[in-house]
XYZ file of C-alpha atoms in Angstrom:
316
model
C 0.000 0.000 0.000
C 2.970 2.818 0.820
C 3.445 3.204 -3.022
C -0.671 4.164 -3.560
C -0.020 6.335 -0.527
C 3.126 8.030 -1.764
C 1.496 8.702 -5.555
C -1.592 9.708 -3.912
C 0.548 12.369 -1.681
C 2.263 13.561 -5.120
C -0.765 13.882 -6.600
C -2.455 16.026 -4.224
C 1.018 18.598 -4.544
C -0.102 21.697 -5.354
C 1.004 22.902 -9.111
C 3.509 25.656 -8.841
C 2.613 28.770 -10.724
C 5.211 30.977 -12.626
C 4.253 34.937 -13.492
C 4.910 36.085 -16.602
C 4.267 40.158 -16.608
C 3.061 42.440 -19.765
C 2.792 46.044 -19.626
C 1.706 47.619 -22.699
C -0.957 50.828 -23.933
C -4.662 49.342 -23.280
C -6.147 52.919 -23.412
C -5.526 55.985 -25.218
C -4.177 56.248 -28.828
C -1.635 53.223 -28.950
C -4.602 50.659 -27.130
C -4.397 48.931 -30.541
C -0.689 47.934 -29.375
C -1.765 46.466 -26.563
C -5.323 45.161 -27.665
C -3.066 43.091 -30.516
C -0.639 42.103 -28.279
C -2.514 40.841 -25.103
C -4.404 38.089 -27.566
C -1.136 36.340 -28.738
C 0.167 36.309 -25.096
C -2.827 35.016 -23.857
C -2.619 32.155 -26.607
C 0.979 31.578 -25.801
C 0.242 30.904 -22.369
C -3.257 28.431 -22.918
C -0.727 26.378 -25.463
C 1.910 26.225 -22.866
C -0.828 24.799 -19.612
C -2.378 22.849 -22.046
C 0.551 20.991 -23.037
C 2.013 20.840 -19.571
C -1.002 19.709 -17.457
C 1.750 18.788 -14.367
C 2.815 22.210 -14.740
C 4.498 24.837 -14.483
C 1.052 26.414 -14.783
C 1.943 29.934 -16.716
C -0.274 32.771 -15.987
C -0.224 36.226 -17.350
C -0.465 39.395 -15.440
C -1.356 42.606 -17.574
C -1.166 46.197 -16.653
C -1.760 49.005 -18.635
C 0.384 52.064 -19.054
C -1.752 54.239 -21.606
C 1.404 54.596 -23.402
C 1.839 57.522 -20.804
C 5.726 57.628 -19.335
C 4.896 58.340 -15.831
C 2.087 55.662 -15.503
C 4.367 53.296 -16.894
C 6.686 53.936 -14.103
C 3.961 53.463 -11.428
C 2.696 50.350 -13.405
C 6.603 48.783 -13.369
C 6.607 49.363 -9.376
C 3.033 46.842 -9.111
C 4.275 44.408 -11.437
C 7.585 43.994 -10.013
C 5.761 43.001 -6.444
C 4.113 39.425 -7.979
C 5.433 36.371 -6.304
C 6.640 33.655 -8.983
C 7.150 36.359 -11.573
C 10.057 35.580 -14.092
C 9.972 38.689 -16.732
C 8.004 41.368 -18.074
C 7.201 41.849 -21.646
C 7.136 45.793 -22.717
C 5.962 48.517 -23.161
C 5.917 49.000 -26.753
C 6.957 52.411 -27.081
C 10.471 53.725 -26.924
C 9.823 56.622 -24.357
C 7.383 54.433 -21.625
C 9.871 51.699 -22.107
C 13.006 54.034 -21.009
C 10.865 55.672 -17.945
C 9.851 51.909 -16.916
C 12.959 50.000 -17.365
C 15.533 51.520 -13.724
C 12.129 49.984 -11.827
C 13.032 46.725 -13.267
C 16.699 46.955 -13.048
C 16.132 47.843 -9.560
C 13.841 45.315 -8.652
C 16.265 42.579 -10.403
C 13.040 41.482 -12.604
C 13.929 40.686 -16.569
C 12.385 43.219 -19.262
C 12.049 42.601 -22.532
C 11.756 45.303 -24.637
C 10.214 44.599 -27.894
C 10.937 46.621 -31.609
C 13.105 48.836 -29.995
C 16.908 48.351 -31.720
C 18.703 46.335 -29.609
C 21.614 49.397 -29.429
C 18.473 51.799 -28.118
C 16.991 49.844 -25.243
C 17.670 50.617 -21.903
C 20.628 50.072 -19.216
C 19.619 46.617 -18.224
C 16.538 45.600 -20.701
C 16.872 42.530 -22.903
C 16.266 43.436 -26.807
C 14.172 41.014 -28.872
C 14.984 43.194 -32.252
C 18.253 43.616 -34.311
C 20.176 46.921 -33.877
C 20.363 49.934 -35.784
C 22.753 49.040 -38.090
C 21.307 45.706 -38.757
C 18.013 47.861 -39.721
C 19.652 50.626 -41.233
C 21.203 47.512 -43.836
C 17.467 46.510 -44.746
C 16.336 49.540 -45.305
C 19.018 50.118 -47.689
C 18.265 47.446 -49.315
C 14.744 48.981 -50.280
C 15.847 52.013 -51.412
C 16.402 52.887 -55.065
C 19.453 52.398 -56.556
C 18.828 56.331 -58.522
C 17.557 57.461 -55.591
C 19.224 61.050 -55.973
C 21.247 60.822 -53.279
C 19.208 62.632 -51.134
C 17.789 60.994 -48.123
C 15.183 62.597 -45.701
C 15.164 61.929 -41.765
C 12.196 63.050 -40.423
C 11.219 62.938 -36.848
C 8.770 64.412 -34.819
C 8.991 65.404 -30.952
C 6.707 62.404 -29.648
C 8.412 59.155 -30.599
C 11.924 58.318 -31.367
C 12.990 54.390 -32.356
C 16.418 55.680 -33.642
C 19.468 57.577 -32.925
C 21.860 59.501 -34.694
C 23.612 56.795 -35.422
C 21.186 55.999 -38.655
C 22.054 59.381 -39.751
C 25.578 58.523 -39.631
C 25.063 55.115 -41.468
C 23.694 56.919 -44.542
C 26.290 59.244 -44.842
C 28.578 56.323 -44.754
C 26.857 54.980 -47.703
C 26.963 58.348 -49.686
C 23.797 59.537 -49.635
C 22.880 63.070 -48.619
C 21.083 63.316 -45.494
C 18.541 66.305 -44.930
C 17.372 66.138 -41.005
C 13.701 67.648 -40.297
C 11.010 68.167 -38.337
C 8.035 66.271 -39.747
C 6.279 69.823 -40.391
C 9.313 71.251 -41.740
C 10.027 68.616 -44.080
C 9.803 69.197 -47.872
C 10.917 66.108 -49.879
C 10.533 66.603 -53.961
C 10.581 64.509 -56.945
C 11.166 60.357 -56.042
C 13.514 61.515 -52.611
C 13.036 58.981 -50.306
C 11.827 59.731 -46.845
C 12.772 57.661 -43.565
C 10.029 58.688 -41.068
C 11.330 58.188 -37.508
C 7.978 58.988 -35.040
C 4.421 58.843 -34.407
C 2.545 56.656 -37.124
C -0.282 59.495 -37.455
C 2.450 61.741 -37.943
C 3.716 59.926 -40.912
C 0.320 59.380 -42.367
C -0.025 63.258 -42.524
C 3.185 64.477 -43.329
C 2.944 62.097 -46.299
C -0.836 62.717 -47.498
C 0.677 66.614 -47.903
C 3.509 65.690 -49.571
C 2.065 63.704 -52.089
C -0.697 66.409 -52.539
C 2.175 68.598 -53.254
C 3.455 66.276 -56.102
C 6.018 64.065 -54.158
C 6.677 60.521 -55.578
C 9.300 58.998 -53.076
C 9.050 55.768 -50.938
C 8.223 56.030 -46.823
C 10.603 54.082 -45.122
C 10.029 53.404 -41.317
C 10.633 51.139 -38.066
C 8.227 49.663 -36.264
C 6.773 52.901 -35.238
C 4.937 52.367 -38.532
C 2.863 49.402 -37.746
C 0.697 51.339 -35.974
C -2.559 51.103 -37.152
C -2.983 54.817 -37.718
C -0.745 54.612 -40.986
C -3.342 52.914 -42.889
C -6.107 55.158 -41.465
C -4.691 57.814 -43.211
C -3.261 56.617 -46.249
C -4.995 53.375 -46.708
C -3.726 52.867 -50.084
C -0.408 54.642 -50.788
C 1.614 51.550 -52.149
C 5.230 53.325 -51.640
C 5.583 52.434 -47.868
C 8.372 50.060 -46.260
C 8.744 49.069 -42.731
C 11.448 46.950 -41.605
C 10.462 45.491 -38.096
C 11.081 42.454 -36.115
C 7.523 41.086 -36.377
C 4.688 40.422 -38.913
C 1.618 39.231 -39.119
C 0.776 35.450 -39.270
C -1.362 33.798 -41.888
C -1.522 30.305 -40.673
C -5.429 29.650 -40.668
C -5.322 27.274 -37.490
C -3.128 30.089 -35.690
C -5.680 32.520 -36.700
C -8.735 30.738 -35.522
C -7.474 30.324 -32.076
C -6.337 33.437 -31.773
C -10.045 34.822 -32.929
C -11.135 32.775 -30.493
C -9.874 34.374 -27.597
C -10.334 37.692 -28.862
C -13.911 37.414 -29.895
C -13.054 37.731 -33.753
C -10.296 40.321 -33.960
C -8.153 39.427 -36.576
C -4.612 39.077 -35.418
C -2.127 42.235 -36.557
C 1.789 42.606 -36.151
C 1.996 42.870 -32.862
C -0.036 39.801 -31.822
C 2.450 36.844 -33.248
C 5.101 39.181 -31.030
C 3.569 38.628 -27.899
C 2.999 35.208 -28.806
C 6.205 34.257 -29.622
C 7.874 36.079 -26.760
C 5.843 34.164 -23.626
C 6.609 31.024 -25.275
C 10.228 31.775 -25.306
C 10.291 32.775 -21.741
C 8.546 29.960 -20.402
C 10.655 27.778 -22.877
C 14.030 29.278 -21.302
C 12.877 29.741 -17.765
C 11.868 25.675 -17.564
C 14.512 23.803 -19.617
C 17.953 24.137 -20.464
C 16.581 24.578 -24.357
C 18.132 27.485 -26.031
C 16.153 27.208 -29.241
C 12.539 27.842 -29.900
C 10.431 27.835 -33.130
C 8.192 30.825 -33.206
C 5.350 31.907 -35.546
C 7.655 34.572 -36.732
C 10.999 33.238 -36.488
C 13.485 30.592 -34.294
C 14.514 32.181 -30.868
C 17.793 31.314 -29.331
C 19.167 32.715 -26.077
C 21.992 33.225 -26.080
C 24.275 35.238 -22.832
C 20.689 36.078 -21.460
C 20.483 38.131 -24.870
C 17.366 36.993 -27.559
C 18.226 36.215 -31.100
C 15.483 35.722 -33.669
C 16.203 34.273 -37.494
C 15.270 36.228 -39.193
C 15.977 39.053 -37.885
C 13.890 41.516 -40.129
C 11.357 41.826 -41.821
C 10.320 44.338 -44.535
C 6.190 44.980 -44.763
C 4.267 47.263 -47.030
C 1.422 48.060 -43.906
């Protein structure tokens, strides 16, 4: 009988929970950041209990920010107090991410900090993207060859993925690089534009451009998967966005992820989130080092995420 009674003792051992934190914009004009985002964590984590039913049980715990600096501070001090929890995924914009990220270093908690380069995130935040030069190389690619030399830089005062650094990479390459303020800006003929802030921003900086006869191609980061792009210019063909993510067009993928969020079709930002619980929980409860994502293979390498491939280039 003492082997019934010692798997009946096991059996009634509670499951042991692990924490995994997001903090992303739920409100406000970025909610469709987090709103994407929240759905392919939340699938992540079902896929993980259901194919672990001895555990670790995974559960998510989501805060939003508003994509508002100082309430992403106050949200990185309650998330950092959970018991069991092993990282926190966010918070999807470069400036909440930077006023968050000496809470977590503080607190010794991990933070991942998604689409930001991986030369731009903070003292002590892990990177899930390439870095600027990495970028900078893809985006060259895109250009055209005839281009004129002349490359625009635009930025506006709200959102900044890049550093001078890009600036620098161009000139390297010989191109001619005008600097602006997205309402200062006046690109002409086929010049191509690299449009480093607020998706809305882009969307009507470029609908006046081309009103005013300019041909070029909009180049971005991933501050140009926002949702507010297309709103604008819903069908301006000449746009190019290198990013780490992309959305996923794998029907079953698609279903469940409807499923959980009542029909809302998966975007960019949802195969993100997915992919970047799984690799947690992956890395936090084996000694694998290698995961196959829906948009790309993972490795971990000196506590440092790698993704193949690295890039991708999107027409929103």
């Amino acid at each position: 009988m003492m082997p019934l009674l010692v798997l009946g003792l096991l059996a009634c051992r509670p499951i042991r929970t692990v924490y995994i934190g997001l903090v992303a914009p739920f409100e406000g004009r970025d909610r469709p950041i987090g709103y994407d985002v929240i759905f392919g964590a939340r699938l992540a984590v079902r896929m993980w209990n259901a194919a672990h039913p001895a555990g670790p049980l995974a559960m998510l715990v989501a805060l939003d920010d508003q994509g508002d600096p100082i309430l992403a501070q106050e949200r990185a001090r309650q998330i950092v107090t959970y018991p069991g929890l092993i990282a926190v995924i966010g918070h999807f914009r470069p400036e909440t991410t930077r006023a968050a990220a000496p809470v977590y270093q503080a607190a010794g908690i991990a933070l991942i900090a998604p689409l930001l380069p991986a030369d731009r995130v903070p003292e002590g935040a892990r990177a899930s993207a390439p870095d600027q030069r990495t970028i900078a190389e893809a985006l060259l690619q895109v250009l055209p060859p005839e281009g004129g030399q002349i490359l625009w830089i635009v930025r506006d005062d709200e959102e900044q993925w890049f550093g001078p650094e890009l600036a620098a990479f161009f000139r390297e390459q010989g191109w001619a690089v005008r600097e602006a303020r997205w309402e200062e800006a006046f690109p002409r003929g086929e010049e191509p534009v690299l449009f480093d802030g607020r998706a809305i921003h882009a969307g009507e900086a470029v609908r006046r451009w081309r009103q005013e006869g300019w041909r070029g191609l909009l180049l971005g980061g991933p501050g140009l998967l926002h949702p507010d792009l297309r709103a604008v210019l819903p069908a301006d063909p000449e746009i190019r966005v290198v990013t780490e993510t992309r959305p996923v067009e794998d029907p079953e993928w698609v279903d469940a992820y409807r499923e959980l969020s009542l029909g809302r079709p998966p975007g960019p930002y949802a195969p993100l989130g997915y992919d970047l619980v799984g690799v947690l929980l992956q890395g936090h409860e084996s000694s694998a080092r290698r995961w196959v994502g829906r948009i790309g293979i993972w490795e971990l390498h000196a506590g440092q995420l790698r993704k193949t491939p690295a890039f991708w280039v999107l027409m929103p």
